[in-house]
Coordinates of C-alpha atoms in Angstrom, one line a residue:
M119 CA 22.5 -90.1 -11.1
E120 CA 24.1 -86.8 -9.4
E121 CA 23.2 -83.3 -10.9
E122 CA 26.0 -81.3 -12.2
R123 CA 26.9 -78.5 -10.2
P124 CA 28.9 -75.5 -11.2
G125 CA 32.6 -75.7 -10.6
P126 CA 33.9 -74.1 -7.5
N127 CA 36.6 -72.0 -9.8
I128 CA 34.2 -68.9 -10.2
P129 CA 36.5 -66.1 -11.7
T130 CA 37.2 -63.2 -9.2
E131 CA 36.2 -60.7 -11.7
T132 CA 32.6 -61.7 -12.0
L133 CA 32.3 -61.7 -8.2
G134 CA 33.9 -58.3 -8.1
L135 CA 31.1 -57.2 -10.8
D136 CA 28.3 -58.7 -8.8
A137 CA 29.3 -56.5 -5.8
D138 CA 29.7 -53.3 -7.8
L139 CA 26.3 -53.8 -8.9
R140 CA 24.8 -54.5 -5.6
K141 CA 26.4 -51.4 -4.2
K142 CA 25.2 -49.3 -7.4
H143 CA 21.7 -50.6 -6.8
Q144 CA 21.8 -49.7 -3.4
A145 CA 22.9 -46.2 -3.8
M146 CA 20.1 -45.8 -6.2
L147 CA 17.7 -47.0 -3.6
D148 CA 19.2 -44.7 -1.1
R149 CA 18.8 -41.6 -3.5
L150 CA 15.3 -42.4 -4.5
S151 CA 14.5 -42.4 -0.7
N152 CA 16.2 -39.4 0.0
R153 CA 14.4 -37.4 -2.7
H154 CA 10.9 -38.7 -1.7
Q155 CA 11.7 -37.5 1.8
A156 CA 12.7 -34.1 0.7
R157 CA 9.6 -33.8 -1.5
L158 CA 7.6 -34.8 1.2
G159 CA 9.1 -32.2 3.8
N160 CA 8.5 -29.5 0.9
S161 CA 5.0 -30.7 0.5
L162 CA 4.3 -30.3 4.2
A163 CA 6.0 -26.8 4.4
R164 CA 3.8 -25.6 1.4
R165 CA 0.7 -26.9 3.3
S166 CA 1.7 -24.9 6.4
D167 CA 2.6 -21.8 4.5
S168 CA -0.7 -22.0 2.8
T169 CA -2.5 -22.8 6.0
N170 CA -0.9 -19.7 7.7
S171 CA -2.0 -17.5 4.8
S172 CA -5.5 -18.8 4.8
E173 CA -5.8 -18.0 8.5
S174 CA -4.5 -14.7 8.0
T175 CA -6.8 -14.0 5.0
S176 CA -9.9 -15.4 7.3
S177 CA -9.1 -13.1 10.1
F178 CA -8.9 -10.0 7.8
L179 CA -12.3 -11.2 6.0
S180 CA -13.7 -11.4 9.6
R181 CA -12.7 -7.9 10.9
F182 CA -13.6 -6.3 7.4
S183 CA -17.1 -7.7 7.6
D184 CA -17.7 -6.6 10.9
S185 CA -16.6 -3.1 10.1
K186 CA -18.8 -3.0 7.0
R187 CA -21.8 -4.3 8.9
S188 CA -21.1 -1.4 11.5
I189 CA -20.9 1.2 8.6
D190 CA -24.0 -0.2 7.1
S191 CA -26.0 0.5 10.3
Q192 CA -24.4 3.9 10.7
L193 CA -25.8 4.8 7.0
A194 CA -29.2 3.3 7.9
D195 CA -29.6 5.4 11.1
A196 CA -28.9 8.6 9.2
S197 CA -32.4 8.9 7.9
L198 CA -33.9 8.4 11.4
I199 CA -31.4 11.1 12.9
A200 CA -32.8 13.3 10.0
Q201 CA -36.2 12.9 11.4
S202 CA -35.7 13.1 15.0
D203 CA -32.6 15.5 15.4
P204 CA -31.4 17.0 12.0
S205 CA -28.6 19.2 13.9
R206 CA -26.7 15.7 14.6
L207 CA -26.5 14.7 11.1
K208 CA -23.1 16.6 10.2
S209 CA -21.3 14.9 13.3
H210 CA -23.0 11.5 12.5
F211 CA -21.6 11.8 8.8
A212 CA -18.2 12.8 9.9
D213 CA -18.3 9.9 12.1
I214 CA -19.2 7.5 9.2
S215 CA -16.3 9.0 7.0
S216 CA -13.8 8.3 9.7
S217 CA -15.2 4.6 9.9
I218 CA -14.7 4.4 6.4
S219 CA -11.1 6.1 6.3
D220 CA -10.3 3.1 9.3
L221 CA -11.6 0.3 6.8
E222 CA -9.4 1.7 3.8
K223 CA -6.6 1.6 6.3
L224 CA -7.2 -1.8 7.3
V225 CA -7.2 -3.0 3.7
A226 CA -3.7 -1.0 3.0
E227 CA -2.1 -2.5 6.3
N228 CA -3.1 -6.2 5.3
S229 CA -2.9 -6.1 1.5
Y230 CA 0.8 -7.6 1.1
F231 CA -0.6 -11.1 2.2
L232 CA -4.1 -10.9 0.8
P233 CA -4.9 -12.3 -2.8
S234 CA -5.2 -9.7 -5.4
Y235 CA -9.0 -10.5 -6.0
E236 CA -9.6 -9.9 -2.2
V237 CA -7.9 -6.6 -2.5
R238 CA -9.8 -5.3 -5.3
S239 CA -13.1 -6.7 -4.0
S240 CA -12.4 -5.1 -0.6
L241 CA -11.4 -1.4 -2.3
K242 CA -14.6 -1.7 -4.2
T243 CA -16.7 -2.1 -1.3
I244 CA -15.1 0.9 0.3
S245 CA -15.6 2.9 -2.9
D246 CA -19.6 2.1 -2.8
L247 CA -19.7 3.1 0.9
K248 CA -18.1 6.3 0.2
Q249 CA -20.7 6.8 -2.5
N250 CA -23.6 6.0 -0.6
L251 CA -22.4 8.4 2.1
E252 CA -22.0 11.1 -0.6
I253 CA -25.8 10.4 -1.8
L254 CA -27.0 10.4 1.8
N255 CA -25.1 13.4 2.5
S256 CA -26.7 15.1 -0.6
E257 CA -30.1 14.0 0.3
L258 CA -30.3 14.8 3.9
I259 CA -28.3 17.9 4.1
P260 CA -29.4 20.2 1.3
K261 CA -27.2 23.2 0.4
K262 CA -28.0 26.5 1.5
K263 CA -30.2 28.6 -1.3
F264 CA -29.2 32.1 -2.2
S265 CA -31.8 34.9 -2.1
F266 CA -31.7 38.3 -3.5
K267 CA -32.8 41.6 -2.1
N268 CA -35.0 44.2 -3.6
K269 CA -32.9 46.4 -5.9
V270 CA -35.0 49.3 -4.6
T271 CA -34.2 48.7 -0.9
A272 CA -30.7 47.4 -1.0
K273 CA -28.2 50.0 0.0
K274 CA -25.1 50.3 -2.1
E275 CA -22.0 49.3 -0.1
L276 CA -18.2 49.0 -0.8
P277 CA -17.0 45.8 -2.1
K278 CA -15.9 43.5 0.6
E279 CA -13.3 40.9 0.7
P280 CA -14.9 37.7 -0.3
E281 CA -15.7 35.2 2.7
Q282 CA -14.9 31.7 2.5
V283 CA -18.0 29.4 2.4
K284 CA -18.2 26.4 4.7
S285 CA -19.5 23.5 2.7
D286 CA -22.5 21.5 4.0
T287 CA -21.2 18.4 2.9
V288 CA -18.7 16.0 4.3
S289 CA -15.7 15.1 2.4
V290 CA -15.1 11.5 1.9
S291 CA -12.1 11.4 -0.6
N292 CA -9.6 11.9 2.0
F293 CA -8.2 9.3 4.4
K294 CA -7.8 10.1 7.9
I295 CA -4.6 11.5 8.9
P296 CA -3.4 10.3 12.4
N297 CA -2.1 12.3 15.0
S298 CA 1.4 10.8 14.6
P299 CA 4.9 12.2 14.6
G300 CA 5.9 14.2 11.4
F301 CA 6.3 17.2 9.6
R302 CA 3.2 19.5 8.8
D303 CA 2.6 23.0 7.4
K304 CA 6.1 23.7 6.0
T305 CA 7.4 25.8 3.0
N306 CA 10.8 25.6 1.4
E307 CA 12.3 23.7 4.2
T308 CA 14.8 20.7 4.3
L309 CA 13.0 18.3 6.9
V310 CA 15.3 15.4 8.3
K311 CA 14.3 12.7 10.7
K312 CA 16.7 9.8 11.7
L313 CA 14.6 6.9 13.2
E314 CA 17.6 4.9 14.2
G315 CA 16.7 3.9 18.0
A316 CA 13.4 5.7 17.8
E317 CA 10.1 4.2 18.7
I318 CA 8.0 5.5 16.0
G319 CA 5.1 3.3 14.6
E320 CA 3.6 5.9 12.2
F321 CA 4.9 9.2 10.6
T322 CA 3.0 11.9 8.8
L323 CA 3.9 14.4 6.1
S324 CA 1.1 16.8 5.7
D325 CA 0.6 20.3 4.0
L326 CA 4.2 20.7 2.3
D327 CA 5.0 23.1 -0.2
S328 CA 8.4 23.1 -1.8
C329 CA 10.2 20.9 0.7
E330 CA 12.7 18.0 0.6
V331 CA 12.0 15.4 3.0
R332 CA 14.6 13.0 4.2
L333 CA 13.6 10.0 6.5
I334 CA 16.4 7.6 7.8
G335 CA 15.7 4.3 9.1
C336 CA 12.5 2.2 9.3
C337 CA 8.9 2.9 10.6
N338 CA 5.8 1.0 10.4
A339 CA 3.5 3.1 8.3
V340 CA 3.7 6.7 6.5
F341 CA 0.8 8.9 5.5
M342 CA 1.2 11.9 3.0
N343 CA -1.7 14.3 2.3
R344 CA -1.6 17.7 0.4
L345 CA 2.3 17.8 -0.9
K346 CA 3.1 20.1 -3.7
N347 CA 6.6 20.3 -5.5
C348 CA 8.3 18.4 -2.9
K349 CA 11.2 15.9 -3.1
V350 CA 10.5 12.9 -0.6
Y351 CA 13.4 10.5 0.3
L352 CA 12.2 7.6 2.6
G353 CA 13.9 4.8 4.3
P354 CA 12.1 1.3 4.2
V355 CA 8.5 1.1 5.7
I356 CA 7.7 -2.2 7.3
G357 CA 3.9 -1.7 6.7
S358 CA 2.2 0.5 4.1
I359 CA 2.3 4.0 2.5
L360 CA -0.7 5.9 1.9
I361 CA -0.6 9.0 -0.5
E362 CA -3.2 11.5 -1.3
E363 CA -3.5 15.1 -2.9
V364 CA 0.1 15.2 -4.2
E365 CA 1.3 17.4 -7.3
G366 CA 4.5 17.9 -9.0
C367 CA 6.7 15.8 -6.3
V368 CA 9.5 13.4 -6.6
F369 CA 8.9 10.4 -4.3
V370 CA 11.7 7.6 -3.3
L371 CA 10.0 4.9 -1.3
A372 CA 10.3 1.4 -0.1
S373 CA 7.3 -0.3 1.5
H374 CA 5.1 -3.6 1.6
Q375 CA 2.2 -1.8 0.2
I376 CA 1.6 1.7 -1.5
R377 CA -1.5 3.3 -2.3
I378 CA -1.8 6.5 -4.2
H379 CA -4.9 8.8 -4.6
L380 CA -5.3 12.0 -6.5
A381 CA -1.7 12.4 -7.6
K382 CA -0.9 14.6 -10.4
R383 CA 2.6 15.0 -12.4
C384 CA 4.6 13.0 -10.0
D385 CA 7.4 10.6 -10.1
F386 CA 7.7 7.6 -7.9
Y387 CA 10.9 5.5 -7.3
L388 CA 9.6 2.3 -5.6
R389 CA 10.7 -1.0 -4.0
V390 CA 7.4 -2.8 -3.2
R391 CA 6.5 -6.3 -2.3
S392 CA 2.8 -5.9 -3.7
R393 CA 1.5 -3.9 -6.8
P394 CA 1.5 -0.3 -6.4
I395 CA -2.1 1.1 -6.5
I396 CA -3.1 4.4 -8.0
E397 CA -6.9 5.9 -8.1
D398 CA -7.9 9.4 -9.4
S399 CA -4.3 10.2 -10.5
N400 CA -2.8 11.2 -13.9
G401 CA 0.7 11.9 -15.3
V402 CA 2.4 9.8 -12.7
R403 CA 5.5 7.7 -13.7
F404 CA 7.5 4.9 -12.0
G405 CA 11.0 3.7 -11.7
P406 CA 13.2 1.3 -9.4
Y407 CA 14.1 2.6 -6.0
C408 CA 17.3 4.3 -5.8
L409 CA 17.9 5.7 -2.2
D410 CA 21.2 5.2 -0.4
Y411 CA 22.5 6.1 3.0
E412 CA 24.9 4.2 5.8
G413 CA 22.8 1.1 7.0
I414 CA 20.3 1.1 4.4
E415 CA 20.8 -2.6 3.6
M416 CA 20.4 -3.5 7.3
D417 CA 17.1 -1.5 7.2
L418 CA 15.8 -2.9 4.0
K419 CA 16.6 -6.4 5.6
K420 CA 14.8 -5.5 8.9
A421 CA 11.8 -4.6 6.8
G422 CA 11.6 -7.6 4.7
L423 CA 12.3 -5.8 1.4
S424 CA 16.0 -6.8 0.6
E425 CA 15.0 -8.3 -2.7
E426 CA 13.9 -6.2 -5.7
T427 CA 10.6 -7.6 -7.1
G428 CA 10.2 -5.3 -9.9
N429 CA 6.6 -4.5 -9.0
W430 CA 7.7 -0.8 -9.2
G431 CA 6.5 -1.4 -13.0
N432 CA 3.4 -3.5 -12.1
V433 CA 1.0 -0.5 -11.3
D434 CA -2.8 -1.3 -10.7
D435 CA -5.1 1.7 -11.8
F436 CA -8.2 1.2 -9.9
K437 CA -10.0 3.7 -12.2
W438 CA -9.1 2.0 -15.5
L439 CA -10.6 -1.5 -15.8
R440 CA -10.0 -2.0 -19.5
A441 CA -7.3 -4.5 -20.8
V442 CA -5.1 -1.9 -22.4
Q443 CA -2.5 0.0 -20.7
S444 CA -3.7 2.7 -18.5
P445 CA -3.1 6.4 -19.8
N446 CA -2.8 7.7 -16.4
W447 CA 0.8 6.1 -15.6
C448 CA 4.0 5.0 -17.4
V449 CA 7.4 3.9 -16.8
L450 CA 10.1 6.5 -16.4
P451 CA 12.3 6.4 -19.6
E452 CA 15.9 5.4 -18.2
N453 CA 17.4 8.6 -19.6
E454 CA 15.1 10.8 -17.3
R455 CA 15.5 8.8 -14.2
V456 CA 17.7 10.3 -11.3
G457 CA 20.6 8.4 -10.3
K458 CA 21.5 6.9 -6.9
V459 CA 20.5 9.3 -4.3
L460 CA 22.9 9.3 -1.5
I461 CA 21.1 11.0 1.9
E462 CA 24.5 11.3 3.8
D463 CA 25.9 13.6 1.5
F464 CA 22.9 16.1 1.9
G465 CA 24.0 17.7 5.4
S466 CA 21.5 18.6 8.1
G467 CA 18.0 20.4 8.1
S468 CA 15.0 20.7 10.3
E469 CA 14.6 17.7 12.7
G470 CA 11.2 16.5 12.7
S471 CA 9.3 15.7 16.2

C-alpha cells in the first residue's frame, strides 16, 4: 500500500513565509558574525595599546633605576671624598643635586603615560634622595663657627653695611633651570614671544617681577622659577611645565603634565592631560583654561590637548596624604574667575630671544 504524500498544491503564502524566515535567519547570523569580528578587532587594538604603554613604562623604569643607582653611588662616594679631599665636597654635592634635578625632569616629561602609582613612587624616591643629600651635606660640611674678640682689645669701628653670607650648604629644593631661550631678570615689562615657525624645544621664565608674559604657539617644555606678581599666558605645551618659587601670580597654561613647587597665593587656569601636582604650596586656586588667540585650536590639536579633561580640578598635593581635602588648594569660585583672555587684543611688547 502506497504512503500518502502531501498534495502538490501548497499555498503560495506558505512558501513566501518560509523564504522570509530564511532571509531573517541569515541576516541575524550575519549581524552576529559582524559583531563578533568587531569585538575581536577592538580586543586586539586594546591589547596593542596596552603593550605599547607597558613598553614605554618599562623603558622609563629602566632609565629611572639606572639614574638612581648612579646617584646612590655618588652619595656613597661623599664620605670617601670627605676623608681624602674635603675641598671637592661642595662641587661633588652640586653634581649630585644636578643629577637629582635631571631625574625629577625625567619623571615630569614621562608622567603623562605612567600609571599614577609609578609617578607617586618615583617622586617619593626623588624626595628621599634629596633628604639624603641634605643630611650628608650637613654632616660633612659643618657650618662655620662664630668667634668673639676680647672686648678690651677690640677697636670701636663705624658700623658697616652687612655683607651677604654665602651658605655652606647646597640647595636641593630647586630644579635645574636649563640654558634655553626665555625671559630672565625683568621687572614691570610686557614680554611677548611668538613661536609660529620657531624651532624652540624648551622655554624658560626666571626671576620676573610684576611682568606680563604672552607665549603664542607651541613648544615642548616650559620652566618657571622665582616669579612674583606676574601674569603668564601660555599657548599649548607638548610636554611638561615645571614651576617653582612663585607668589601672587596668575597662570593660564595648557600642557600634558604640570608640576608646581613652592607656590603661594597663585591662581592657575589649566588644561592638562594628567592630574596637576603641587608640593610645598599654599593658597593656590584652580580653574579651567581660558586663553584664546588666532590659531589656538590648531595649536591645541598639535599638542594633543583639544579635549577638555577636567583634570584642572583634580589636584594632587604630595605633601597632604590624608583622605580629606587638602587645605593648600581649592577650586576658583566661578564669580572670581577671569573671562576669556584674548592675547591678540593686547598689542605688542618686548620680544623674547
